mmCIF file of C-alpha atoms in Angstrom:
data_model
loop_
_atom_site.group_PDB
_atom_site.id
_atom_site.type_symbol
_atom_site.label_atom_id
_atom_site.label_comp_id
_atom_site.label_asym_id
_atom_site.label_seq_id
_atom_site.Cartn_x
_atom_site.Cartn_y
_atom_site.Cartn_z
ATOM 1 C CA UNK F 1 -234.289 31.188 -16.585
ATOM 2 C CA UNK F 2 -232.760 28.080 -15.555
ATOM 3 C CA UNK F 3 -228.631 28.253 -16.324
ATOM 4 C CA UNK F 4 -226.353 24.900 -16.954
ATOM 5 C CA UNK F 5 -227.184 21.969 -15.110
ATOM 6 C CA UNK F 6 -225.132 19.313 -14.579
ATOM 7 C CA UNK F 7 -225.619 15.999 -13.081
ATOM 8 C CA UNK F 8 -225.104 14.048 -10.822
ATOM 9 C CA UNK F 9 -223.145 16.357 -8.521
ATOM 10 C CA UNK F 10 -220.673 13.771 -7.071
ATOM 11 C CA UNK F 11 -219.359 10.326 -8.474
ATOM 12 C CA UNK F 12 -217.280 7.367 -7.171
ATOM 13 C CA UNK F 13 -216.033 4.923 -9.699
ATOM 14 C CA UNK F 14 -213.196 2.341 -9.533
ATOM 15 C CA UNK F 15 -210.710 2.043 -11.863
ATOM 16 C CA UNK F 16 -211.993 0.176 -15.483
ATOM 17 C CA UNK F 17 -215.309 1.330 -14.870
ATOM 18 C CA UNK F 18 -217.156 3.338 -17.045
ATOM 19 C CA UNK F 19 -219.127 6.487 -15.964
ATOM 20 C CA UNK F 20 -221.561 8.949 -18.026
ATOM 21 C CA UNK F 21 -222.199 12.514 -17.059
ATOM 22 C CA UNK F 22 -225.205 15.070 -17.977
ATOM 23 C CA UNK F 23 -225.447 18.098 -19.172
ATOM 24 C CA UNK F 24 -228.282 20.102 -19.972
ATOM 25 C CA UNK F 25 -227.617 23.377 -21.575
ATOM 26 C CA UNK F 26 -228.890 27.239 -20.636
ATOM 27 C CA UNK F 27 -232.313 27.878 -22.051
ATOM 28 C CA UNK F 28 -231.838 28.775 -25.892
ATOM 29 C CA UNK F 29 -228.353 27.790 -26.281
ATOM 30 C CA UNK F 30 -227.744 25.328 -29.078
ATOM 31 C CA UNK F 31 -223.579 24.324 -28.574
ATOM 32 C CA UNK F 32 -222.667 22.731 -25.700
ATOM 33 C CA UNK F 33 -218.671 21.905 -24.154
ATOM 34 C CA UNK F 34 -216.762 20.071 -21.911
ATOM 35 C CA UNK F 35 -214.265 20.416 -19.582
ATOM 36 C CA UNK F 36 -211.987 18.653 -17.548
ATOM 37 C CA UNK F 37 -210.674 20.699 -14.398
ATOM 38 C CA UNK F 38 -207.813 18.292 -12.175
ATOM 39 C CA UNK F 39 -207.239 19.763 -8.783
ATOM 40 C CA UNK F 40 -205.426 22.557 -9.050
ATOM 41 C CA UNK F 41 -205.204 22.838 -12.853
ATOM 42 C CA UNK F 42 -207.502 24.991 -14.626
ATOM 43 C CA UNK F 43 -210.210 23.367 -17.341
ATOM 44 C CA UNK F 44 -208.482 21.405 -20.246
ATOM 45 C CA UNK F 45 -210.983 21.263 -23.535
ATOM 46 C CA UNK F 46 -212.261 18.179 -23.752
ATOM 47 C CA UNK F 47 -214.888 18.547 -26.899
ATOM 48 C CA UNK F 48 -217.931 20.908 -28.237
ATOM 49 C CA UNK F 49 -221.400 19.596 -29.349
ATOM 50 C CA UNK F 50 -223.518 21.747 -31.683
ATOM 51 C CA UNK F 51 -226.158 19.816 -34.090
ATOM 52 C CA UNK F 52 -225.394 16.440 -32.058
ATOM 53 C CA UNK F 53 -221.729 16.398 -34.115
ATOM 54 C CA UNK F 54 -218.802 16.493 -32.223
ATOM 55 C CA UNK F 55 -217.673 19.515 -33.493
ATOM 56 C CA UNK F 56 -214.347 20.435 -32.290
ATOM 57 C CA UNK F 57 -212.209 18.198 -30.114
ATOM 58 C CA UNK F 58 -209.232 18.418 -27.364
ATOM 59 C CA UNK F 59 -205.986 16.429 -26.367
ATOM 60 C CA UNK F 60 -208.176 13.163 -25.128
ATOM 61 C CA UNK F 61 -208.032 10.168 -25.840
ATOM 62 C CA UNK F 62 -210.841 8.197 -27.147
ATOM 63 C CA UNK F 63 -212.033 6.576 -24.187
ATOM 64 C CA UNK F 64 -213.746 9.997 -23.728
ATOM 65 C CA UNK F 65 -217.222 10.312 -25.701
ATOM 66 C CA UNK F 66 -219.750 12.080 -25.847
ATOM 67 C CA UNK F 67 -223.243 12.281 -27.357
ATOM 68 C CA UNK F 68 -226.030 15.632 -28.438
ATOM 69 C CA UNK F 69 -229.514 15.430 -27.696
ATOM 70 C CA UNK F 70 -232.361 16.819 -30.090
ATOM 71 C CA UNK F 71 -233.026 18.822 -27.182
ATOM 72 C CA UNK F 72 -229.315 20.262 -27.231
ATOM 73 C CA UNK F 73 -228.609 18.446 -23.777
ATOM 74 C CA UNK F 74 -225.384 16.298 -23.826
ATOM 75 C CA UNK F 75 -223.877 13.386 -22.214
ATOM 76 C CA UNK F 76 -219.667 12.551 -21.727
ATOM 77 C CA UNK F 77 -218.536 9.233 -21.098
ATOM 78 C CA UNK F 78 -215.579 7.742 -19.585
ATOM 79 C CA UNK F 79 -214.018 4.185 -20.564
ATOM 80 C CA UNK F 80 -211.756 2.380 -18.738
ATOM 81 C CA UNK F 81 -211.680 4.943 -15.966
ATOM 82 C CA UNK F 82 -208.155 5.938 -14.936
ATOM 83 C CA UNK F 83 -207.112 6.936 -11.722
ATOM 84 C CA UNK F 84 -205.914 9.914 -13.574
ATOM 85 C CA UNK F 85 -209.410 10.914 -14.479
ATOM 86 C CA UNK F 86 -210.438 11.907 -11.407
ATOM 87 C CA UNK F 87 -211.239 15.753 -11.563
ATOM 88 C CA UNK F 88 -213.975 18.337 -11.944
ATOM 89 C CA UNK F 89 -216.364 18.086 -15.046
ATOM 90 C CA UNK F 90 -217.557 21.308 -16.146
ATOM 91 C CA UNK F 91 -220.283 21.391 -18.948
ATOM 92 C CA UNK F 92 -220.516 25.065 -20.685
ATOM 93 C CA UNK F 93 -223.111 25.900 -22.991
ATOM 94 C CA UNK F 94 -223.550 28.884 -25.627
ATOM 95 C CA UNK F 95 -224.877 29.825 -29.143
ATOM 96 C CA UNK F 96 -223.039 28.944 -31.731
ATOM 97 C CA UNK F 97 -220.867 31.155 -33.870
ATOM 98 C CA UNK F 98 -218.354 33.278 -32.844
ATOM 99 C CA UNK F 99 -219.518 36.605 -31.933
ATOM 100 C CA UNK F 100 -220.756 38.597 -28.351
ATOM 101 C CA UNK F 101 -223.566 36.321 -28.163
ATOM 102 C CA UNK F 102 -221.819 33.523 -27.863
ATOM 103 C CA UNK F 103 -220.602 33.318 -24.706
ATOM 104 C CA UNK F 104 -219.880 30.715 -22.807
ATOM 105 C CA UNK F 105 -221.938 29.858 -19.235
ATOM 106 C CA UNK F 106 -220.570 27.391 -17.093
ATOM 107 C CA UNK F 107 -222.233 24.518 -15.443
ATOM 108 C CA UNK F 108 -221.281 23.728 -11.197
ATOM 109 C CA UNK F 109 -219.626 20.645 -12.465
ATOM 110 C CA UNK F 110 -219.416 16.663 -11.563
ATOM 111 C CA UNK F 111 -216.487 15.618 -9.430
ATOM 112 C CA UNK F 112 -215.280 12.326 -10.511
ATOM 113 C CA UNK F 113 -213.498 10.238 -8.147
ATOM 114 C CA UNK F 114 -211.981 7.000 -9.328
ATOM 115 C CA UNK F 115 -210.870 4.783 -6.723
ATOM 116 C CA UNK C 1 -200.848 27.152 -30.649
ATOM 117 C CA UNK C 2 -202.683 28.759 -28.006
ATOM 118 C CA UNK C 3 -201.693 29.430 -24.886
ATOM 119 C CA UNK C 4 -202.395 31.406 -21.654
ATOM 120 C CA UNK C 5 -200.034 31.732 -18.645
ATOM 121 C CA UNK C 6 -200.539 32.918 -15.289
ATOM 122 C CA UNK C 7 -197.078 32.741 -13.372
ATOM 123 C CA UNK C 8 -199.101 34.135 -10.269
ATOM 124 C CA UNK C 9 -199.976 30.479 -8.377
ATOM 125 C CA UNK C 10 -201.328 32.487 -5.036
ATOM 126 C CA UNK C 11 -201.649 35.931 -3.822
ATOM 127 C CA UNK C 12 -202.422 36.592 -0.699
ATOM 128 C CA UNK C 13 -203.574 40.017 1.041
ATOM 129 C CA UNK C 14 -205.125 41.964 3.226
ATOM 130 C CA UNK C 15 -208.763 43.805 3.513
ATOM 131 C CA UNK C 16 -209.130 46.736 1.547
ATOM 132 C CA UNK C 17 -205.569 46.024 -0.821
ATOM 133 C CA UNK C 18 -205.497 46.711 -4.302
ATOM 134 C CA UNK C 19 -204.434 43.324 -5.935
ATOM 135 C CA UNK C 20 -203.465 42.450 -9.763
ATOM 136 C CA UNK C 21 -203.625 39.232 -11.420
ATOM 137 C CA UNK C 22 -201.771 38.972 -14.444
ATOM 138 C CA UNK C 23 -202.181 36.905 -17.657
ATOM 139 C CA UNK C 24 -200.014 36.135 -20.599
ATOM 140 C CA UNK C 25 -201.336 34.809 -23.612
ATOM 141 C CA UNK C 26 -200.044 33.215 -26.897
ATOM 142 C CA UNK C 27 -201.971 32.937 -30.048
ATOM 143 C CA UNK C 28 -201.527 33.296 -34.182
ATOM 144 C CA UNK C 29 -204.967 34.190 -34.417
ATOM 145 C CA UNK C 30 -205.781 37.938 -35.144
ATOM 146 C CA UNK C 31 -209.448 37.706 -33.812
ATOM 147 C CA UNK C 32 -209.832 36.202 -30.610
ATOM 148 C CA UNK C 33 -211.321 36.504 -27.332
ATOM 149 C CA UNK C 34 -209.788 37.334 -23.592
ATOM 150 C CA UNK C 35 -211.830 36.565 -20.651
ATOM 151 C CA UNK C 36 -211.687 36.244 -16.679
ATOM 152 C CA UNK C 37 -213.503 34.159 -14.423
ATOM 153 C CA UNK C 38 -213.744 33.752 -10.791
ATOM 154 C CA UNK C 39 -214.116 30.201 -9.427
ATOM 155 C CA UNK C 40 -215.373 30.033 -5.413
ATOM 156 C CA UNK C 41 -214.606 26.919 -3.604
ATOM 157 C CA UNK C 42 -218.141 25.892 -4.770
ATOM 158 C CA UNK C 43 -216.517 24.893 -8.361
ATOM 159 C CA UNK C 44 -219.006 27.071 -10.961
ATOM 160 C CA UNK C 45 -216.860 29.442 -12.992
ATOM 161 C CA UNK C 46 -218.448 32.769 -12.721
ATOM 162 C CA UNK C 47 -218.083 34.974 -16.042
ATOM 163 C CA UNK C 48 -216.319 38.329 -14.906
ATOM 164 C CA UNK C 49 -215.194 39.954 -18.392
ATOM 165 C CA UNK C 50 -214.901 39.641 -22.161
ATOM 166 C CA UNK C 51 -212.461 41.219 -24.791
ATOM 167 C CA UNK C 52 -212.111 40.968 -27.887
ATOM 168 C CA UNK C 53 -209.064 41.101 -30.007
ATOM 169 C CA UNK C 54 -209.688 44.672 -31.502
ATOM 170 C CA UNK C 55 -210.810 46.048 -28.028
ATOM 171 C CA UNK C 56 -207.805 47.366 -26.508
ATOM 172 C CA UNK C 57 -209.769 49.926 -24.407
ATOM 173 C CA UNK C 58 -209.288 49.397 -20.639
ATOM 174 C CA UNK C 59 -212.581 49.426 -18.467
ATOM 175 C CA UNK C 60 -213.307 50.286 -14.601
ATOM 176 C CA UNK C 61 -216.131 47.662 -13.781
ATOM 177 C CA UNK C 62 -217.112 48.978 -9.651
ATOM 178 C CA UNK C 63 -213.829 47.547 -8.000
ATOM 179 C CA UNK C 64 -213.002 45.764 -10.825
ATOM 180 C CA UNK C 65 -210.610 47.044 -13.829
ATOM 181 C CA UNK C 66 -208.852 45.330 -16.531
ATOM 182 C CA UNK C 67 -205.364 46.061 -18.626
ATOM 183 C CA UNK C 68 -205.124 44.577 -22.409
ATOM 184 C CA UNK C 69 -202.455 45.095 -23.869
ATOM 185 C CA UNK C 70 -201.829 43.809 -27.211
ATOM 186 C CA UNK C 71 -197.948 44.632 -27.933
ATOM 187 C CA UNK C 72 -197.231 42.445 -24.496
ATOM 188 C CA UNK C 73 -199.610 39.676 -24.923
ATOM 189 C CA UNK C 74 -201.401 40.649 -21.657
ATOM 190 C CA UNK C 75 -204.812 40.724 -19.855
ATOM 191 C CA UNK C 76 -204.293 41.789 -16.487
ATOM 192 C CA UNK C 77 -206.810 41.976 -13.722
ATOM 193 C CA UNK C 78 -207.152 44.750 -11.074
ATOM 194 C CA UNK C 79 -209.071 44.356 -7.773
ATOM 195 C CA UNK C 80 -209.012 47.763 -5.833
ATOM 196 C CA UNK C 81 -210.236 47.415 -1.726
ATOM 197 C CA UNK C 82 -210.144 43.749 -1.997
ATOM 198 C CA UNK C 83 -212.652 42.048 0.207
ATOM 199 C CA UNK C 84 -213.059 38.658 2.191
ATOM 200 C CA UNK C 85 -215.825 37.873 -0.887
ATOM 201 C CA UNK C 86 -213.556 38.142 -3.561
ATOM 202 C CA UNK C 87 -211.090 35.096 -1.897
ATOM 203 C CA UNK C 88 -211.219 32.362 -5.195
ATOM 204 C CA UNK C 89 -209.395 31.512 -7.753
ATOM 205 C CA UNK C 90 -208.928 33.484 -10.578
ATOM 206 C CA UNK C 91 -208.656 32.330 -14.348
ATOM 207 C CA UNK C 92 -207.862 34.230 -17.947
ATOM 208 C CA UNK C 93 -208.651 32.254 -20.820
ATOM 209 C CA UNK C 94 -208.935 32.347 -24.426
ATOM 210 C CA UNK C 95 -211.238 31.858 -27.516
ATOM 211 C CA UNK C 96 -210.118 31.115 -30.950
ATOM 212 C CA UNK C 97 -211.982 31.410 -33.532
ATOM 213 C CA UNK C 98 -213.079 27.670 -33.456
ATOM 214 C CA UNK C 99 -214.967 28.756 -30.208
ATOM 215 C CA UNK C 100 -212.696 26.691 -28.243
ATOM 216 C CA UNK C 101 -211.238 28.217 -24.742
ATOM 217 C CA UNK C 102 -207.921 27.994 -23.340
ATOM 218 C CA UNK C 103 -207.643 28.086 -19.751
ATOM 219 C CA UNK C 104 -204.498 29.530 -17.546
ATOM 220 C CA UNK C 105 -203.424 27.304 -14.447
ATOM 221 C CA UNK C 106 -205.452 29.999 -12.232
ATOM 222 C CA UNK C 107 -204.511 32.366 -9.336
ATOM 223 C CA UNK C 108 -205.494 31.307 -6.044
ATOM 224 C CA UNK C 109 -206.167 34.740 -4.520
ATOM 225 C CA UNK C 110 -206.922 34.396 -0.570
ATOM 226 C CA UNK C 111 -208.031 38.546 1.324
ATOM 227 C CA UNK C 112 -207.626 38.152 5.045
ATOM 228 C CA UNK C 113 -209.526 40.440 7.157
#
């Protein structure tokens, strides 16, 4: 059983640019969320996915996107890059609703570097 | 608003110490979630515990025990006979009801043989 994947692993942008990350969710999980981790912060909310609608969104602006699959795997993208948005992008997936089952499993991440 | 605090930025200690992590939340919300999860220099955060909101029962997990306490606002984390393994950083977060998670500024714990 195949947990969160994320993609790719590393990235180097320059400022302006615009990037897209991958995620593609735990096997039977429908909802999927993003993080944004800067070095030595812990992850800030970014947005949740579930029935490709944004469902519930963070403190970011809206240079930050993001896009559900039929398949439940999702996408974020990045405008204008900022030097700022250089961090750790963790994908989480999980069922929806709000019980025991739907906990949250983490993804390894993509580390954004803009240059 | 929501809101989870760990003052602890690093702990550092010795093989075979007993070590406590503590976490201080904030919330309105009567049902919510508490968790813990380890992060290795590798980046994945690794799931270590769950609590809900009407689960104030304590639990001894192995090595591993954990202290909610609803009158203070706080999850605390117990590592007895640390090891080298367990060197990471540590973060308590929480779930509203919205399913979204609130994320401490993590412990950095580092066990030296």
């Amino acid at each position: 059983d195949a947990g969160v994947t994320q993609s790719p692993t590393h990235l180097i942008k320059t400022r302006g640019q615009q990037v897209t990350l991958r995620c593609s969710p735990k096997s039977g999980h429908d909802t999927v969320s993003w993080y944004q981790q800067a070095l030595g912060q812990g992850p800030q909310f970014i947005f949740q996915y579930y029935e490709e609608e944004e469902r519930q969104r963070g403190n970011f602006p809206d240079r930050f996107s993001g896009h559900q699959f039929p398949n439940y795997s999702s996408e974020l993208n990045v405008n204008a890059l900022l030097l700022g948005d250089s961090a750790l992008y963790l994908c989480a997936s999980s069922l929806a609703g709000t019980g025991v089952l739907n906990e949250q499993f983490f993804g390894p991440g993509t580390r954004l570097t803009v240059l | 608003a929501q809101k989870v605090t760990q003052a602890q930025t690093e702990i550092s200690v010795v093989e075979k110490e007993d070590v406590t992590l503590d976490c201080v939340y904030e919330t309105r919300d009567t049902t919510y979630y508490l968790f813990w999860y380890k992060q290795p220099p590798s980046g994945e955060l690794v799931f270590l515990i769950r609590r809900n909101s009407f689960d104030e029962q304590n639990e001894i997990s192995g090595r591993y025990s954990w202290n909610f306490q609803k009158s203070t606002s706080s999850f605390n984390f117990t590592i007895t006979a640390s090891q080298v393994v367990d060197s990471a950083v540590y973060f308590c977060a929480l779930k509203d009801n919205f399913n979204k998670f609130y994320f401490g500024s993590g412990t950095k714990l580092n066990v030296k043989p």
